[in-house]
XYZ file of C-alpha atoms in Angstrom:
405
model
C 52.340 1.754 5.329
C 53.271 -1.530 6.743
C 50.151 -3.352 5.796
C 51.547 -2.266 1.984
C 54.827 -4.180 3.015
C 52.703 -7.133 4.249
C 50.819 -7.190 1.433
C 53.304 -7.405 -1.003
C 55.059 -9.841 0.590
C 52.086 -12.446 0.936
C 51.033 -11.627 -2.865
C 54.819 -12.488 -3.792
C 54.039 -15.551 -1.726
C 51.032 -16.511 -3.265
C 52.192 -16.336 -6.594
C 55.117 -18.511 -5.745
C 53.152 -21.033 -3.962
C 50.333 -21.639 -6.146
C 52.917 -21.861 -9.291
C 54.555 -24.234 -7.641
C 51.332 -26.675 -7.258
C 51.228 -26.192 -11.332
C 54.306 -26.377 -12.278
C 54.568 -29.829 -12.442
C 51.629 -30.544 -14.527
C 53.451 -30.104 -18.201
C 55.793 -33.094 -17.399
C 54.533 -34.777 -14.846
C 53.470 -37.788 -17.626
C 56.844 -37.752 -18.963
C 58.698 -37.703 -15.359
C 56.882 -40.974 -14.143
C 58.229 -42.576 -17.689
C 61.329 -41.559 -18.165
C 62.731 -40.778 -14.355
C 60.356 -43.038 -12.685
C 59.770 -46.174 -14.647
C 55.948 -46.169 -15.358
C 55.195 -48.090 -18.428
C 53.168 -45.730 -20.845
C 49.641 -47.567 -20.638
C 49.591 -46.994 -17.274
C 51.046 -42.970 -17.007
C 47.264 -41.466 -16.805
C 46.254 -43.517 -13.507
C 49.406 -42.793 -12.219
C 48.983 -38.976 -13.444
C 45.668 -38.850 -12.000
C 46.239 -40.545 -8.373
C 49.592 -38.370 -8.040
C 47.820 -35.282 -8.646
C 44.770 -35.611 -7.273
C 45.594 -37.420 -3.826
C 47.546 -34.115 -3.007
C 44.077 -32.264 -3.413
C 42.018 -34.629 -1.458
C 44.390 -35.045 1.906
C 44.686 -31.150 1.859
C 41.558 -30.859 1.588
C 40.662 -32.380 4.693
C 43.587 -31.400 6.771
C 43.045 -27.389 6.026
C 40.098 -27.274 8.705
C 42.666 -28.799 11.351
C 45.546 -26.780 10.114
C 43.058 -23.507 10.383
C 42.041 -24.366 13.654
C 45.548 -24.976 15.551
C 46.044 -21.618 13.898
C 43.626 -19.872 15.870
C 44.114 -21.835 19.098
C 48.293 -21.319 18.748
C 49.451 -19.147 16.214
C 48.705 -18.372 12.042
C 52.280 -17.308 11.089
C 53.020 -20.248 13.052
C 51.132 -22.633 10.892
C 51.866 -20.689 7.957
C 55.924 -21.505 8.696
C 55.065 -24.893 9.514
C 53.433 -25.101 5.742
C 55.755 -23.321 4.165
C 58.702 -25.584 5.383
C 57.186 -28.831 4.975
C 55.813 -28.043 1.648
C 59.515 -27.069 0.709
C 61.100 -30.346 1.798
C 57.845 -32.115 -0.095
C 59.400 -30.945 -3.111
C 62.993 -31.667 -2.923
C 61.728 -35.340 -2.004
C 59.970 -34.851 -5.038
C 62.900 -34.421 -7.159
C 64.806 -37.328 -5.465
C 62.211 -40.343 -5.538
C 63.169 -43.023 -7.998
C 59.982 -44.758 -8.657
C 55.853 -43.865 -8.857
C 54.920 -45.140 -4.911
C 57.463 -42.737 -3.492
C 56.788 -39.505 -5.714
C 52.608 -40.847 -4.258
C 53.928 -40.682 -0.931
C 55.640 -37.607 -1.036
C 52.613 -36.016 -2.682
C 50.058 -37.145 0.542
C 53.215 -35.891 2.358
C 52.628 -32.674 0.888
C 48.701 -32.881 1.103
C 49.423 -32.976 5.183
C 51.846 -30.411 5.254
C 48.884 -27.886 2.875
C 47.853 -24.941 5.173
C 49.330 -21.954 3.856
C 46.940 -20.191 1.553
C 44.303 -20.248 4.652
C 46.761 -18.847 6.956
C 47.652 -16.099 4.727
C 44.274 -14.876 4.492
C 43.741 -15.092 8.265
C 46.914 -12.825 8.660
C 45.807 -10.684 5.828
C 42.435 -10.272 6.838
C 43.451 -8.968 10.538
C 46.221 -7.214 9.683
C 44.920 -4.256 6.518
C 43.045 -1.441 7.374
C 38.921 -2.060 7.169
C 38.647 0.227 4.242
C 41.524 -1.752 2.398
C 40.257 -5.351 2.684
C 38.542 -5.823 -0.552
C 41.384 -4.544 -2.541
C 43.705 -6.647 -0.551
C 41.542 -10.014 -0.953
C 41.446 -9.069 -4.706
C 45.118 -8.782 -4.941
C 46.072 -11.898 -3.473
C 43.251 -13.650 -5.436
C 44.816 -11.847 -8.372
C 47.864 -13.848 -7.245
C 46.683 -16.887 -6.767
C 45.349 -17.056 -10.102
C 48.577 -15.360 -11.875
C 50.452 -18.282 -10.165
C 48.295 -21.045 -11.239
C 48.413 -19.759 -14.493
C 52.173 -19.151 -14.881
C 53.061 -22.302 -12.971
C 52.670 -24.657 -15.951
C 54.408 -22.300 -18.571
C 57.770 -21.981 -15.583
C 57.484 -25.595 -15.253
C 57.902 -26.473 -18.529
C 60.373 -23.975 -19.409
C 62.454 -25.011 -16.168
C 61.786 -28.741 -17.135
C 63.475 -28.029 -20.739
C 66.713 -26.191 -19.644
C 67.703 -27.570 -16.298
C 65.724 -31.072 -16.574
C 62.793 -32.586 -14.926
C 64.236 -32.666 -11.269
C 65.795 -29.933 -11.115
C 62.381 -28.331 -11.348
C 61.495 -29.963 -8.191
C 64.486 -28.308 -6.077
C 64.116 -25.051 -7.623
C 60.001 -24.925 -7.106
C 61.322 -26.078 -3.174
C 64.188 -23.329 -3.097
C 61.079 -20.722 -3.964
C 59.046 -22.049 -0.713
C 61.917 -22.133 1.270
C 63.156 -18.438 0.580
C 58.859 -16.962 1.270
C 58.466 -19.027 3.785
C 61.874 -17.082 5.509
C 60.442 -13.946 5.047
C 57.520 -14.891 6.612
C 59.464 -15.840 9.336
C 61.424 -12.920 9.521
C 59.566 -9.911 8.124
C 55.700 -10.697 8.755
C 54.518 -10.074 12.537
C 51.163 -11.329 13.527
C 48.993 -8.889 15.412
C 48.003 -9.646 19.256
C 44.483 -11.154 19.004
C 42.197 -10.159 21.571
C 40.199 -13.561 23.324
C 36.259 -12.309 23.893
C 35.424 -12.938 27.128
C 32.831 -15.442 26.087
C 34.666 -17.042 23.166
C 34.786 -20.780 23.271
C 37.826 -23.108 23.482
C 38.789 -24.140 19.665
C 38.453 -27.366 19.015
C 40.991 -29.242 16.443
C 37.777 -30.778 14.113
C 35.473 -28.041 14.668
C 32.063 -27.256 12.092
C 30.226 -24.897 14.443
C 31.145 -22.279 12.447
C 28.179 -23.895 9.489
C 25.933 -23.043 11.669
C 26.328 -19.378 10.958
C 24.166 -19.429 7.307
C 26.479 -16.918 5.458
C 29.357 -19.334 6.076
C 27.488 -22.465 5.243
C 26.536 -20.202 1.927
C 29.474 -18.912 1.073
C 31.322 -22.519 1.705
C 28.548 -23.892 -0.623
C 29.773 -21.787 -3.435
C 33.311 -22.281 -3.313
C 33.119 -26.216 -3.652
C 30.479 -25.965 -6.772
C 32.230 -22.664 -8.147
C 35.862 -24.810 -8.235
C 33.744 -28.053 -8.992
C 32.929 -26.263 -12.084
C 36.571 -25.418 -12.778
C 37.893 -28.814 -12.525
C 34.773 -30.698 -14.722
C 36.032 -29.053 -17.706
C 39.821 -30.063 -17.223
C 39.772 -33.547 -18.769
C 37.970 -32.590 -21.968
C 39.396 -28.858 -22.812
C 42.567 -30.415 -24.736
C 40.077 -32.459 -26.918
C 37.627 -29.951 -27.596
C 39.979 -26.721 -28.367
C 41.240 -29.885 -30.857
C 37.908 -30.330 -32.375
C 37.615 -26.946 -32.378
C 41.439 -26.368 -34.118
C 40.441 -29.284 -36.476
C 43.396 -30.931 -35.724
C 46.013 -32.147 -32.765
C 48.784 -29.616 -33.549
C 50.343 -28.480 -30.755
C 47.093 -29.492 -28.394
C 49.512 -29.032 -25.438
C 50.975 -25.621 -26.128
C 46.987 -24.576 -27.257
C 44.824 -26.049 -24.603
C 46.976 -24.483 -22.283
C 46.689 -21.297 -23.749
C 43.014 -21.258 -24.038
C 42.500 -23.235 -20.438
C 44.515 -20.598 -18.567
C 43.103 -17.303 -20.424
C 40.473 -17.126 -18.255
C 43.545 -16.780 -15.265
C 45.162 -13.643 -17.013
C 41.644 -11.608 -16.907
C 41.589 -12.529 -13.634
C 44.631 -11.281 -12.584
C 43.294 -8.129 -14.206
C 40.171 -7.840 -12.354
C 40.666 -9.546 -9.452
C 41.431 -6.260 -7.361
C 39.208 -4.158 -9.421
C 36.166 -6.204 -8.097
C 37.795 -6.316 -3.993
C 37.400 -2.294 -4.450
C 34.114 -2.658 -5.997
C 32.435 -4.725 -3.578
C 34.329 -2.614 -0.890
C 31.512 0.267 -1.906
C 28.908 -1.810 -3.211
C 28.798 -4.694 -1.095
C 30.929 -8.065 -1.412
C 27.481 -9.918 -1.888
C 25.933 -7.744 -4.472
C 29.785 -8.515 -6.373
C 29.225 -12.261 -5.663
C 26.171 -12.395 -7.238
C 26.558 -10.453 -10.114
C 29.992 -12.240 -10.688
C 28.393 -16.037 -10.557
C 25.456 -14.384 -13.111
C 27.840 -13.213 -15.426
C 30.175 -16.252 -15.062
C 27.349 -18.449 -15.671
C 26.209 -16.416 -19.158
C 29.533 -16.237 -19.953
C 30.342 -19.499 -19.603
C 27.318 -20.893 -21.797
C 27.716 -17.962 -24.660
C 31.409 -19.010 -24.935
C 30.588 -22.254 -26.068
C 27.896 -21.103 -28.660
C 30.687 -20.455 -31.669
C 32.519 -23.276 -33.312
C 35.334 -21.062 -33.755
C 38.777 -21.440 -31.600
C 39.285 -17.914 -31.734
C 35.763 -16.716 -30.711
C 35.744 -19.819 -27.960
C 39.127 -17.921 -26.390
C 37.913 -14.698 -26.520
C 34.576 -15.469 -25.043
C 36.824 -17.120 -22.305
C 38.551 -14.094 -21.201
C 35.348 -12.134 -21.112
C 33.946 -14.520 -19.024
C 37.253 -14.641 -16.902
C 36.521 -10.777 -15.862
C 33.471 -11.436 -14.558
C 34.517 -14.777 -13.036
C 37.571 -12.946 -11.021
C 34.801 -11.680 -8.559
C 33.877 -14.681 -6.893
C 36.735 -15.627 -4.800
C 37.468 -12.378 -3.559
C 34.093 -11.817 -2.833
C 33.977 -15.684 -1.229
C 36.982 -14.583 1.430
C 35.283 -11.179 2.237
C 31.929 -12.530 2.976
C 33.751 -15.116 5.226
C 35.774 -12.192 7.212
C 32.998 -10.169 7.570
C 30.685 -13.642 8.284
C 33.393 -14.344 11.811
C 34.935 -13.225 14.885
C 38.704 -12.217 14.078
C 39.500 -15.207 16.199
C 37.905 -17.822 14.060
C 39.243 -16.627 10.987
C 41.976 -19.571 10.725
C 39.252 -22.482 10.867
C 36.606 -20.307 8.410
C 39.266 -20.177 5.755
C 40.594 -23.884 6.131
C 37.153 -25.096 5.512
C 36.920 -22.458 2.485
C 39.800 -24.442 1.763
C 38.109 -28.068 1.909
C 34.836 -27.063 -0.162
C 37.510 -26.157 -2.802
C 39.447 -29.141 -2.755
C 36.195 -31.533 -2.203
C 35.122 -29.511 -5.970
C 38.476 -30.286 -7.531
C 38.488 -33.635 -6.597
C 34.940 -34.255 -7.995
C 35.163 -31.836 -10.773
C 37.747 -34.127 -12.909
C 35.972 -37.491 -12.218
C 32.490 -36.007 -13.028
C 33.682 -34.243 -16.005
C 35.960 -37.134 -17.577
C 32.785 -39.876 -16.983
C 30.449 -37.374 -18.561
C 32.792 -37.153 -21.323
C 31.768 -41.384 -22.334
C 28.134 -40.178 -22.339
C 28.044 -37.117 -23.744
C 29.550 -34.042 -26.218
C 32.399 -31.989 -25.091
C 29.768 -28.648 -26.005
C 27.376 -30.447 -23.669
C 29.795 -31.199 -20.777
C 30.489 -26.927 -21.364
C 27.537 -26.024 -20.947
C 26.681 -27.358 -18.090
C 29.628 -26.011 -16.273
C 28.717 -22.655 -16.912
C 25.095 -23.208 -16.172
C 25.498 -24.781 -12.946
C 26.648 -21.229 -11.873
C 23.446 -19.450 -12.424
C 21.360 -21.915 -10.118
C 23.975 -20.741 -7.132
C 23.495 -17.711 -7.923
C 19.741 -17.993 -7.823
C 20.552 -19.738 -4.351
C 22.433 -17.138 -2.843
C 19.806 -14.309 -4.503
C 17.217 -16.493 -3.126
C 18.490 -16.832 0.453
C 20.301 -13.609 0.977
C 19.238 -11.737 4.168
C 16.669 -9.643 4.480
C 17.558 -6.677 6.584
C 21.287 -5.731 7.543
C 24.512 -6.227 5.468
C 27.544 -6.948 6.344
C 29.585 -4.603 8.243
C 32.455 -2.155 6.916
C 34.958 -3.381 8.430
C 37.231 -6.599 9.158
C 37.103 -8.285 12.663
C 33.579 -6.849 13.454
C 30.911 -9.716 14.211
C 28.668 -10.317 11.195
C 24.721 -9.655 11.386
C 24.868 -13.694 11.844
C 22.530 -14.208 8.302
């Protein structure tokens, strides 16, 4: 029963964590003119260095982060996140001009760590049989978060004002990050006699070819994500036929594929639990990747949604899958650094994702720029298909060694 507790602890932590990365996005524009003194022709670099910087340094740091969390201790680093990340946002709500709220936001790129050390706990703490359900679940969460972060922020930003929004997302870290502290306990990990000492900037682990696989996927699965970011508001506008609302509606149609996720997130964790995690992967990037090319076939906003949250049912597979493949790809002991560089192939794809997608946008149609995200999903799946193993698959249950392929 107590890896039920755990669990719904970390998924109430997920959910609060990744909601407070979104929840600024709705005003950030408006925060670094009005609070922060950014004239208005100069708001999007602002916007997009303030956001983005927090993705890159994260990005990096994750694989260091994950591997002082195997050497010392994952609840440890996921405390140490937790905190920091909680003062990064109360500085957040107290800067007074663009360079500070940019250094608090690399502050809070250095202090990332704590979605990679909740999967290393998770992973080693549910029951083998319960590990694609749990994955799912959390996934579920991280997506519900992402989703519902915006909508909170802007809600929060309109009754209690822009900074206040900052202390209460920091007051939300602050009180999981406690019960981490005080509820979660981190199983005694058992050092193989031949295990090797764990190095701070440590890659070894590519050299095992499910890992370098499944890392591969993650950066060009969220790559594809991020490309589509910049040019959504303008085409659900073409689409509309007008800018009415383009906020309130982009959002809407951006973040439907996040509620279907949340709805089949754990329903594919249980699936691939029976069937196999990679057979799940690949038919989720196959049906992502139709999906995502059907949905941009009509020239109606209403079809264009609805093809969205199909293809956001099939598209909930992939992560889950991604973090099982990785467990089962490991020792228990090297789970912390395999999950912070799941973390930097992600972050590497957002980071590329908007720049490629906005500079495509000068060259080509918004339909075009579409269709290639969801196509570039069916030549990884063709990859993975392609170079799957031969003989073996991976074992039942979490913390065995992988069939190293």
């Amino acid at each position: 029963m107590k890896w039920k507790i755990d669990l719904a602890i970390f998924t109430t932590c997920a959910i609060l964590m990744s909601m407070s990365y979104t929840m600024l996005i709705p005003f950030l524009p408006m925060y670094l003119i009005q609070d922060l003194g950014v004239q208005k022709e100069d708001v999007d670099l602002w916007s997009g260095l303030i956001f983005a910087v927090t993705f890159l340094i994260s990005g990096i740091m994750a694989p260091i982060w994950g591997a002082l969390a195997d050497r010392k201790s994952r609840k440890l680093m996921a405390i140490r996140a937790g905190f920091c990340l909680s003062i990064a946002y109360f500085l957040g709500g107290l800067v007074t001009g663009p360079w500070q709220l940019f250094g608090v936001r690399v502050f809070q790129g250095l202090a990332a760590g704590l979605w990679p050390a909740l999967l290393a706990i998770i992973s080693a703490t549910v029951p083998a049989r319960k590990l694609g359900f749990c994955l799912g679940v959390l996934q579920g969460a991280m997506t519900g978060g992402g989703v519902l972060g915006p909508l909170f922020g802007g809600l929060l930003a309109e009754g209690f004002g822009m900074r206040s929004t900052f202390f209460i997302a920091g007051t939300a870290l602050f009180i999981i990050t406690c019960t981490i502290l005080f509820y979660i306990q981190e199983p005694k990990r058992t050092i193989l006699p031949n295990a090797k000492p764990v190095k701070v900037w440590d890659f070894s682990l590519l050299k095992i070819p499910a890992v370098k696989r499944a890392l591969i996927c993650a950066g060009v699965v969220n790559f594809t994500i991020l490309m589509q970011q910049p040019i959504m508001p303008l085409y659900v506008a073409q689409l509309q036929g007008s800018m009415d609302k383009i906020v309130l509606v982009s959002g809407i149609v951006f973040s439907i594929c996040g509620v279907s996720g949340v709805l089949a997130s754990p329903i594919w964790g249980i699936l691939g639990q029976s069937w196999s995690f990679r057979n799940v992967l690949y038919v989720s990037l196959l049906g992502s990747g139709i999906f995502g090319i059907i949905q941009v076939i009509p020239n109606s906003l209403t079809a264009f949604t609805a093809w969205r949250f199909v293809g956001g049912l099939a598209f909930a597979g992939i992560f889950p899958a991604i973090n099982a493949v990785l467990t089962l790809s490991t020792e228990a002991n090297d789970r912390g650094r395999v999950f912070g560089l799941s973390y930097l192939a992600q972050q590497l794809g957002a980071v590329m994702g908007p720049v490629v997608g906005g500079a495509m946008a000068a060259w080509f149609s918004y339909k075009f720029i579409l269709y290639v995200a969801g196509g570039l999903l069916l030549p990884m799946c063709w990859y993975l298909w392609m170079n799957r193993p031969k003989t073996g698959k991976l074992p039942a249950a979490a913390g065995h060694p992988l069939t190293r392929s």
